Coordinates of C-alpha atoms in Angstrom, one line a residue:
X1 CA 0.0 0.0 0.0
X2 CA 1.5 3.3 -1.0
X3 CA 0.2 5.1 2.1
X4 CA -2.2 4.7 4.9
X5 CA -5.9 4.9 3.9
X6 CA -6.0 8.5 5.0
X7 CA -3.9 10.7 7.2
X8 CA -5.6 14.0 7.9
X9 CA -5.2 16.8 10.4
X10 CA -8.1 17.0 12.7
X11 CA -7.9 19.8 15.3
X12 CA -4.1 19.3 15.4
X13 CA -4.1 15.5 15.8
X14 CA -3.0 13.1 13.1
X15 CA -5.6 10.4 12.5
X16 CA -4.7 7.2 10.7
X17 CA -6.6 4.2 9.5
X18 CA -6.4 2.1 12.7
X19 CA -8.3 4.8 14.7
X20 CA -11.3 4.7 12.4
X21 CA -12.1 1.0 12.4
X22 CA -15.2 0.1 14.4
X23 CA -14.5 -0.6 18.1
X24 CA -11.4 1.5 18.3
X25 CA -12.9 3.9 20.8
X26 CA -11.4 7.0 19.0
X27 CA -13.4 10.2 19.5
X28 CA -13.7 12.1 16.3
X29 CA -16.0 15.0 17.0
X30 CA -14.8 18.3 15.6
X31 CA -13.8 21.4 17.5
X32 CA -17.2 23.0 17.1
X33 CA -19.0 20.0 18.7
X34 CA -20.9 17.3 16.8
X35 CA -20.9 19.3 13.6
X36 CA -17.2 19.6 13.4
X37 CA -15.2 22.6 12.1
X38 CA -17.4 25.1 10.3
X39 CA -16.9 26.6 6.9
X40 CA -15.3 30.1 7.2
X41 CA -14.5 30.9 3.6
X42 CA -10.8 30.3 4.2
X43 CA -10.6 26.5 4.2
X44 CA -7.4 24.5 3.8
X45 CA -7.9 22.1 1.0
X46 CA -5.5 19.2 0.7
X47 CA -7.1 16.8 -1.7
X48 CA -3.8 15.1 -2.3
X49 CA -4.4 13.4 1.0
X50 CA -7.3 11.5 -0.5
X51 CA -6.8 8.3 -2.5
X52 CA -6.0 8.9 -6.1
X53 CA -7.4 6.4 -8.6
X54 CA -4.1 4.6 -8.8
X55 CA -3.7 4.5 -5.0
X56 CA -7.2 3.2 -4.6
X57 CA -6.6 0.4 -7.2
X58 CA -3.3 -0.5 -5.6
X59 CA -5.0 -0.7 -2.2
X60 CA -7.8 -2.9 -3.4
X61 CA -5.5 -5.3 -5.3
X62 CA -3.2 -5.7 -2.3
X63 CA -6.1 -6.5 0.0
X64 CA -7.4 -9.0 -2.7
X65 CA -4.1 -10.7 -2.8
X66 CA -3.9 -11.3 0.9
X67 CA -7.5 -12.0 1.8
X68 CA -9.5 -15.1 0.9
X69 CA -12.7 -13.4 2.0
X70 CA -12.4 -10.6 -0.7
X71 CA -13.1 -11.2 -4.3
X72 CA -12.2 -8.1 -6.4
X73 CA -14.0 -7.8 -9.7
X74 CA -13.8 -5.3 -12.5
X75 CA -17.3 -4.7 -13.8
X76 CA -16.7 -2.1 -16.4
X77 CA -14.7 0.9 -17.6
X78 CA -15.2 4.6 -17.5
X79 CA -15.3 7.0 -20.4
X80 CA -11.5 7.4 -20.1
X81 CA -10.9 3.7 -19.8
X82 CA -10.4 3.4 -16.0
X83 CA -11.5 0.1 -14.5
X84 CA -14.6 0.1 -12.2
X85 CA -14.0 -2.0 -9.1
X86 CA -16.5 -4.1 -7.1
X87 CA -15.4 -5.7 -3.7
X88 CA -17.4 -8.8 -3.1
X89 CA -17.7 -10.7 0.3
X90 CA -19.7 -13.8 0.8
X91 CA -20.8 -16.7 -1.4
X92 CA -23.7 -14.7 -2.9
X93 CA -26.1 -17.2 -1.4
X94 CA -29.6 -16.3 -2.6
X95 CA -31.0 -17.3 0.9
X96 CA -29.0 -14.5 2.5
X97 CA -29.6 -10.7 2.2
X98 CA -27.4 -8.9 -0.2
X99 CA -26.4 -5.3 0.4
X100 CA -24.6 -2.9 -2.0
X101 CA -22.7 0.2 -0.9
X102 CA -22.2 2.7 -3.7
X103 CA -19.9 5.7 -3.4
X104 CA -18.9 8.7 -5.5
X105 CA -21.4 8.8 -8.3
X106 CA -20.3 12.4 -8.1
X107 CA -16.5 12.7 -8.4
X108 CA -16.2 15.6 -6.0
X109 CA -17.9 13.7 -3.1
X110 CA -14.9 11.9 -1.9
X111 CA -15.0 10.9 1.8
X112 CA -17.6 8.3 1.3
X113 CA -15.1 6.3 -0.7
X114 CA -12.5 6.7 1.9
X115 CA -15.0 5.2 4.4
X116 CA -15.8 2.4 2.0
X117 CA -12.2 1.5 1.6
X118 CA -11.9 1.2 5.4
X119 CA -14.9 -1.0 5.5
X120 CA -13.4 -3.2 2.8
X121 CA -10.2 -3.5 4.8
X122 CA -12.3 -4.2 8.0
X123 CA -14.1 -7.1 6.2
X124 CA -10.7 -8.7 5.4
X125 CA -9.9 -9.0 9.1
X126 CA -10.6 -12.0 11.3
X127 CA -12.7 -10.6 14.1
X128 CA -15.8 -12.3 15.5
X129 CA -18.1 -9.6 14.3
X130 CA -16.6 -9.8 10.7
X131 CA -17.1 -13.6 10.7
X132 CA -20.7 -13.2 11.7
X133 CA -21.3 -10.6 9.0
X134 CA -19.7 -12.7 6.3
X135 CA -21.6 -15.9 7.4
X136 CA -24.9 -14.1 7.1
X137 CA -24.7 -11.3 4.5
X138 CA -23.6 -11.0 0.9
X139 CA -21.7 -7.7 0.7
X140 CA -21.0 -5.7 -2.4
X141 CA -19.0 -2.5 -2.3
X142 CA -18.6 -0.4 -5.4
X143 CA -16.2 2.4 -4.5
X144 CA -16.0 5.5 -6.8
X145 CA -18.3 5.0 -9.7
X146 CA -17.2 8.4 -11.2
X147 CA -13.5 7.6 -11.4
X148 CA -12.8 10.2 -14.2
X149 CA -14.5 13.1 -12.4
X150 CA -12.7 12.2 -9.2
X151 CA -9.4 12.6 -11.1
X152 CA -10.4 15.8 -12.8
X153 CA -9.8 14.0 -16.1
X154 CA -12.7 15.3 -18.0
X155 CA -13.5 16.9 -21.4
X156 CA -14.4 20.3 -20.0
X157 CA -12.8 23.0 -18.0
X158 CA -12.6 23.1 -14.1
X159 CA -11.3 26.6 -14.0
X160 CA -14.3 27.8 -12.0
X161 CA -13.8 25.2 -9.3
X162 CA -12.3 26.1 -5.9
X163 CA -9.6 23.5 -6.2
X164 CA -9.8 22.4 -9.8
X165 CA -9.2 18.7 -8.9
X166 CA -12.6 17.0 -8.7
X167 CA -15.9 17.5 -10.5
X168 CA -19.5 16.3 -10.0
X169 CA -19.8 15.1 -13.6
X170 CA -18.2 12.3 -15.5
X171 CA -15.8 12.9 -18.4
X172 CA -18.7 13.7 -20.7
X173 CA -20.1 16.3 -18.3
X174 CA -23.0 14.0 -17.4
X175 CA -24.4 13.6 -13.9
X176 CA -24.3 9.8 -13.4
X177 CA -27.0 10.0 -10.7
X178 CA -29.4 11.3 -13.4
X179 CA -28.6 8.5 -15.8
X180 CA -30.3 5.5 -14.2
X181 CA -33.1 5.3 -16.8
X182 CA -31.3 6.1 -20.1
X183 CA -27.9 4.6 -19.0
X184 CA -26.1 6.3 -21.8
X185 CA -22.9 6.6 -19.9
X186 CA -20.5 3.5 -19.6
X187 CA -20.3 3.8 -15.8
X188 CA -24.0 3.6 -15.2
X189 CA -24.6 1.0 -17.9
X190 CA -21.9 -1.2 -16.3
X191 CA -23.4 -0.7 -12.8
X192 CA -26.8 -1.8 -13.9
X193 CA -25.8 -4.7 -16.2
X194 CA -22.8 -6.1 -14.2
X195 CA -23.8 -5.4 -10.6
X196 CA -27.5 -4.7 -10.1
X197 CA -28.8 -7.2 -12.6
X198 CA -26.1 -9.8 -11.9
X199 CA -26.2 -9.8 -8.1
X200 CA -29.8 -8.6 -7.4
X201 CA -29.1 -6.7 -4.1
X202 CA -31.9 -6.4 -1.6
X203 CA -30.5 -3.3 0.0
X204 CA -28.4 -0.3 -1.1
X205 CA -26.9 2.7 0.5
X206 CA -26.0 5.4 -2.0
X207 CA -23.4 7.7 -0.3
X208 CA -23.0 11.3 -1.4
X209 CA -22.0 14.7 -0.1
X210 CA -24.0 18.0 0.2
X211 CA -23.2 21.6 1.0
X212 CA -21.6 22.7 4.3
X213 CA -24.4 24.9 5.6
X214 CA -27.3 22.4 5.8
X215 CA -29.2 22.8 9.1
X216 CA -31.7 20.7 11.0
X217 CA -34.9 22.3 9.9
X218 CA -35.0 25.9 11.1
X219 CA -33.0 25.2 14.3
X220 CA -29.8 26.7 12.9
X221 CA -27.9 23.5 14.0
X222 CA -25.5 22.4 11.3
X223 CA -26.0 18.7 10.4
X224 CA -23.2 16.2 9.6
X225 CA -25.5 14.5 7.0
X226 CA -28.9 13.9 5.6
X227 CA -30.8 10.8 4.7
X228 CA -33.8 9.8 2.6
X229 CA -35.7 6.7 1.4
X230 CA -37.2 6.3 -2.1
X231 CA -40.0 8.7 -2.7
X232 CA -41.1 7.7 -6.3
X233 CA -44.8 6.7 -6.4
X234 CA -44.0 3.5 -8.3
X235 CA -41.9 2.0 -5.5
X236 CA -43.6 -1.0 -3.9
X237 CA -44.8 0.0 -0.3
X238 CA -42.9 -2.9 1.2
X239 CA -39.7 -1.9 -0.5
X240 CA -40.2 1.7 0.9
X241 CA -40.9 0.4 4.4
X242 CA -37.7 -1.7 4.4
X243 CA -35.9 1.4 3.1
X244 CA -37.3 3.3 6.1
X245 CA -36.1 0.6 8.4
X246 CA -32.6 0.8 6.9
X247 CA -32.7 4.5 7.5
X248 CA -33.6 3.8 11.2
X249 CA -30.6 1.6 11.6
X250 CA -28.3 4.2 10.1
X251 CA -29.9 7.1 12.0
X252 CA -29.7 5.4 15.4
X253 CA -26.1 4.3 14.8
X254 CA -24.9 7.8 13.8
X255 CA -26.8 9.7 16.4
X256 CA -25.5 7.4 19.2
X257 CA -21.9 8.2 18.4
X258 CA -22.0 11.9 19.4
X259 CA -20.3 13.2 16.3
X260 CA -23.3 13.1 14.0
X261 CA -26.5 15.0 13.5
X262 CA -28.8 14.0 10.7
X263 CA -31.7 15.7 8.9
X264 CA -34.2 14.5 6.3
X265 CA -33.0 15.2 2.8
X266 CA -35.6 17.0 0.7
X267 CA -35.0 14.9 -2.4
X268 CA -37.1 14.6 -5.6
X269 CA -39.1 11.7 -6.9
X270 CA -37.5 11.2 -10.4
X271 CA -36.6 7.6 -11.3
X272 CA -33.4 8.9 -13.0
X273 CA -32.0 9.2 -9.4
X274 CA -30.6 5.9 -8.1
X275 CA -32.5 6.1 -4.8
X276 CA -35.8 6.1 -6.7
X277 CA -35.0 4.3 -9.9
X278 CA -33.3 1.2 -8.4
X279 CA -36.1 0.8 -5.8
X280 CA -38.8 1.1 -8.5
X281 CA -37.1 -1.1 -11.2
X282 CA -35.4 -3.8 -9.1
X283 CA -37.3 -3.7 -5.8
X284 CA -34.1 -2.7 -3.9
X285 CA -34.6 -1.0 -0.6
X286 CA -32.5 2.1 -0.9
X287 CA -31.2 4.8 1.3
X288 CA -29.5 8.1 0.3
X289 CA -26.9 9.3 2.8
X290 CA -25.6 12.8 2.1
X291 CA -22.4 13.7 4.1
X292 CA -21.4 17.3 4.9
X293 CA -19.2 19.2 2.6
X294 CA -17.3 18.4 -0.7
X295 CA -13.7 18.1 -1.8
X296 CA -14.3 20.6 -4.7
X297 CA -17.0 22.7 -6.2
X298 CA -17.6 25.9 -8.0
X299 CA -19.5 27.2 -5.0
X300 CA -17.1 28.0 -2.2
X301 CA -19.7 27.3 0.6
X302 CA -19.9 23.7 -0.6
X303 CA -16.2 23.0 0.0
X304 CA -15.3 22.2 3.6
X305 CA -11.6 21.6 3.5
X306 CA -9.9 18.7 5.3
X307 CA -10.4 19.6 9.0
X308 CA -13.6 17.6 9.2
X309 CA -12.5 14.6 7.2
X310 CA -11.9 12.3 10.1
X311 CA -15.3 12.4 11.7
X312 CA -17.1 12.4 8.3
X313 CA -15.2 9.3 7.2
X314 CA -16.1 7.7 10.5
X315 CA -19.7 8.6 9.9
X316 CA -19.6 6.7 6.7
X317 CA -17.9 3.7 8.3
X318 CA -20.5 3.7 11.1
X319 CA -23.4 3.7 8.7
X320 CA -22.0 0.8 6.7
X321 CA -21.0 -1.4 9.6
X322 CA -24.2 -0.8 11.5
X323 CA -26.1 -1.9 8.3
X324 CA -24.0 -5.0 8.0
X325 CA -24.5 -5.9 11.7
X326 CA -28.3 -5.3 11.5
X327 CA -28.6 -7.6 8.5
X328 CA -26.3 -10.2 10.0
X329 CA -28.3 -10.5 13.2
X330 CA -31.7 -9.8 11.8
X331 CA -32.3 -6.7 13.9
X332 CA -33.1 -4.6 10.8
X333 CA -36.5 -6.3 10.7
X334 CA -37.4 -4.9 14.1
X335 CA -36.0 -1.4 13.4
X336 CA -38.6 1.3 14.2
X337 CA -39.1 3.7 11.2
X338 CA -41.4 6.1 13.0
X339 CA -38.6 8.6 13.6
X340 CA -39.1 9.6 9.9
X341 CA -42.4 11.2 11.0
X342 CA -40.7 13.8 13.1
X343 CA -37.2 14.1 11.5
X344 CA -36.8 17.7 10.5
X345 CA -36.1 18.4 6.8
X346 CA -32.8 19.9 5.7
X347 CA -32.5 23.7 5.4
X348 CA -29.6 25.3 3.6
X349 CA -28.2 28.5 5.0
X350 CA -25.5 29.0 2.5
X351 CA -25.3 31.6 -0.2

């Protein structure tokens, strides 16, 4: 491995991979409380501390070589010819629930992938909890769908971006999370044909990032993330109910840690969005999880800088591992989705 998964400065303390694995006891809350450091218009952006594509591929291949539990698959290529990776755990037994974690459909929404890489590494370990997960759940992790946008290797200018290193769109300037009906882009086409249709996941968490100034309703409290179930009218009611239960598992896990505060994302109903389209077409119970802040954007108030990276990565890890544990022990079925009825919607106080 060329370097640790991620080494970032968080309130003056270096934070490495080992401190982020579940059960480590590391406290990652930011210096402004659960919300972490706030955007102040003068952020330090060090995107070189994130995994480049080559570093991510190297990391995945090395884990694959030393772990019998992991099967690394290339399920397609991007516009620019980069391989798209899928980390598979479990025998893909049809009698067991299958969950897919999808990250970085938008290339500038990076920390979810850093969290996913940590979960992949965690699942190659030999702990009792990992063994229980792998015996009872089929796990699919597709880190970084938009590999070209994440490299800034695109067919349009990024001169108006804050950092000029990452973009929301793929190389053809298409939003991949609006391409789940037409599937004209090679990345979304491969995801549907070689992952969704091939492995038929029962659950999916689609991890994204949002702006820095999202608040919990009109309370003025900055949130660390926002969640939402499928809202399209064609989604089967049972699929929607299971999605809400999945949201309950994630909400309770994040809220219990002390470094997270979640709101209800005010998302649309279009099937072109994976949260809706995959639930309607394939009957997958889906959850959107939007993390706070982005690595790069043309709006300065969307870019948080690296000071909050540690706790945001841990938030992604918490969401994914809590889901795996709830599927493994069956507790997801008894999760109480009634919190959705009172969860305040997001409000954005940015420019």
